[in-house]
Coordinates of C-alpha atoms in Angstrom, one line a residue:
M3 CA 262.0 -35.1 -64.5
K4 CA 260.5 -31.7 -63.6
A5 CA 257.0 -33.0 -64.3
L6 CA 257.6 -35.9 -61.9
R7 CA 258.8 -33.5 -59.2
Y8 CA 255.7 -31.3 -59.6
I9 CA 253.4 -34.3 -59.5
L10 CA 255.1 -35.5 -56.3
I11 CA 254.7 -32.0 -54.7
I12 CA 251.0 -32.0 -55.7
I13 CA 250.5 -35.5 -54.3
N14 CA 252.3 -34.6 -51.0
T15 CA 250.2 -31.4 -50.7
I16 CA 247.0 -33.3 -51.1
M17 CA 248.0 -35.9 -48.6
M18 CA 249.0 -33.2 -46.0
Q19 CA 245.7 -31.4 -46.6
S20 CA 243.7 -34.6 -46.0
C21 CA 245.6 -35.0 -42.7
V22 CA 244.7 -31.5 -41.7
D23 CA 241.1 -32.1 -42.5
M24 CA 241.0 -35.4 -40.5
C25 CA 243.0 -34.3 -37.5
S26 CA 242.7 -31.7 -34.8
D27 CA 245.5 -29.3 -34.1
G28 CA 246.8 -31.7 -31.5
G29 CA 247.2 -34.4 -34.2
E30 CA 244.3 -36.5 -32.9
P31 CA 241.6 -37.7 -35.3
I32 CA 238.4 -35.8 -35.1
E33 CA 236.0 -37.7 -32.8
E34 CA 232.3 -36.9 -32.7
I35 CA 230.8 -37.0 -29.3
T36 CA 227.3 -36.9 -27.7
V37 CA 226.9 -35.6 -24.2
T38 CA 224.0 -36.8 -22.1
Y39 CA 222.6 -34.8 -19.2
K40 CA 220.1 -36.1 -16.8
N41 CA 217.9 -34.7 -14.1
G42 CA 218.6 -36.9 -11.0
S43 CA 216.6 -34.7 -8.7
D44 CA 213.0 -34.9 -7.6
E45 CA 212.0 -31.5 -9.2
N46 CA 211.8 -30.2 -12.8
V47 CA 215.0 -28.5 -13.9
Y48 CA 216.1 -26.3 -16.7
A49 CA 219.5 -26.1 -18.2
T50 CA 221.6 -23.7 -20.3
I51 CA 224.4 -25.4 -22.2
M52 CA 227.1 -23.7 -24.3
T53 CA 230.7 -24.1 -25.3
T54 CA 232.8 -21.2 -23.9
T55 CA 236.3 -19.8 -23.9
Q56 CA 236.3 -19.3 -20.2
Q57 CA 234.3 -20.3 -17.2
V58 CA 231.0 -18.3 -17.2
T59 CA 228.2 -18.0 -14.7
P60 CA 224.7 -16.4 -15.0
K61 CA 226.2 -12.9 -14.4
D62 CA 228.0 -13.3 -17.7
L63 CA 224.9 -14.2 -19.7
Q64 CA 222.4 -12.3 -21.7
D65 CA 218.8 -12.5 -20.4
T66 CA 217.8 -14.6 -23.3
C67 CA 220.1 -17.4 -22.1
I68 CA 218.2 -17.7 -18.8
P69 CA 215.4 -20.2 -19.1
S70 CA 211.8 -19.4 -18.4
I71 CA 209.3 -21.7 -16.8
T72 CA 206.9 -20.8 -19.5
D73 CA 209.2 -22.7 -21.9
D74 CA 208.5 -26.4 -22.6
K75 CA 212.2 -27.2 -22.2
C76 CA 212.1 -28.4 -18.6
M77 CA 213.5 -31.8 -17.7
M78 CA 211.3 -33.8 -15.4
P79 CA 212.8 -36.0 -12.7
E80 CA 214.9 -38.9 -14.1
E81 CA 214.6 -37.5 -17.7
S82 CA 217.7 -37.4 -19.9
N83 CA 218.6 -35.2 -22.9
A84 CA 221.5 -35.4 -25.3
I85 CA 223.7 -32.8 -27.0
G86 CA 225.0 -34.1 -30.3
G87 CA 227.1 -32.5 -33.0
L88 CA 230.1 -31.9 -30.8
T89 CA 233.7 -32.9 -31.6
N90 CA 236.9 -33.0 -29.7
H91 CA 238.2 -30.5 -32.2
M92 CA 235.7 -27.9 -31.0
F93 CA 237.4 -27.8 -27.6
I94 CA 240.6 -26.4 -29.0
N95 CA 239.1 -22.9 -29.5
R96 CA 236.3 -23.1 -26.9
P97 CA 237.7 -25.4 -24.1
Y98 CA 234.7 -25.5 -21.8
L99 CA 231.3 -27.1 -22.1
T100 CA 229.4 -25.0 -19.6
V101 CA 226.1 -26.5 -18.2
I102 CA 224.1 -24.4 -15.8
F103 CA 221.1 -26.0 -14.0
W104 CA 218.2 -24.2 -12.3
K105 CA 215.4 -25.9 -10.5
E106 CA 211.9 -24.8 -11.3
S107 CA 211.4 -23.5 -7.8
T108 CA 214.5 -21.2 -8.3
L109 CA 213.1 -19.8 -11.5
K110 CA 209.8 -19.2 -9.9
R111 CA 211.4 -17.4 -6.9
F112 CA 213.8 -15.1 -8.8
T113 CA 213.3 -12.8 -11.8
T114 CA 215.7 -13.1 -14.8
E115 CA 217.3 -9.8 -13.7
E116 CA 217.9 -11.1 -10.2
I117 CA 219.4 -14.3 -11.5
I118 CA 221.9 -12.3 -13.6
Q119 CA 222.6 -9.6 -11.0
Y120 CA 223.1 -11.9 -8.1
D121 CA 224.6 -14.8 -10.1
I122 CA 221.9 -17.3 -9.0
Y123 CA 222.0 -20.9 -10.2
D124 CA 221.5 -24.3 -8.6
D125 CA 224.5 -26.1 -10.1
I126 CA 227.1 -25.4 -12.8
Y127 CA 229.6 -27.5 -14.6
H128 CA 232.6 -26.2 -16.6
L129 CA 233.9 -29.3 -18.3
T130 CA 236.8 -29.7 -20.6
Y131 CA 237.0 -32.5 -23.2
N132 CA 239.1 -34.6 -20.8
D133 CA 236.6 -34.0 -18.0
L134 CA 233.8 -35.2 -20.3
R135 CA 235.8 -38.3 -21.2
L136 CA 236.3 -39.0 -17.5
F137 CA 232.5 -38.7 -16.9
D138 CA 231.9 -41.0 -19.9
Y139 CA 230.1 -38.0 -21.6
N140 CA 227.3 -38.1 -18.9
I141 CA 226.3 -35.2 -16.6
V142 CA 223.8 -35.8 -13.8
Y143 CA 222.2 -33.0 -11.8
H144 CA 221.4 -34.4 -8.3
G145 CA 219.5 -31.6 -6.8
Y146 CA 222.3 -29.5 -5.3
S147 CA 221.5 -25.8 -4.9
Y148 CA 224.5 -23.4 -4.9
W149 CA 222.4 -20.4 -3.9
Q150 CA 220.7 -22.2 -1.0
E151 CA 223.9 -23.8 0.3
N152 CA 225.6 -20.4 0.3
G153 CA 222.7 -18.6 2.0
I154 CA 221.8 -16.2 -0.8
N155 CA 218.5 -14.7 0.3
F156 CA 216.8 -11.5 -0.7
E157 CA 213.9 -11.5 1.8

């Protein structure tokens, strides 16, 4: 009888562990997602993408996170890229997917230090998992420029 009880406890423990492995803390099954981001503007753009615990802007970033126009990582007009390897479970500890866009002309005009110091970016998204679902996991940069719209000028 004791042996049967121990076997049932072990089976129950294994079943519960498999549920923990397959479910997020909210009890939902783990879902792998791919987020597509597109340059819908008429200019080359650069993007910094990260999962974060809070809403961040360029002033919160290290200089290595600011793109350089010497990199080959620009997105030409109408070009799309995808971020894979994300899951809904990742958003429990890091609830935001932060995407910051800079036009090539912005990166040519300002130094990395100015971008950080004056918090310069063209557009920024702080998206939760539910936001991404509403957007059907697609983000489109349309050419909006935060710093130009808000009259940030250093000349």
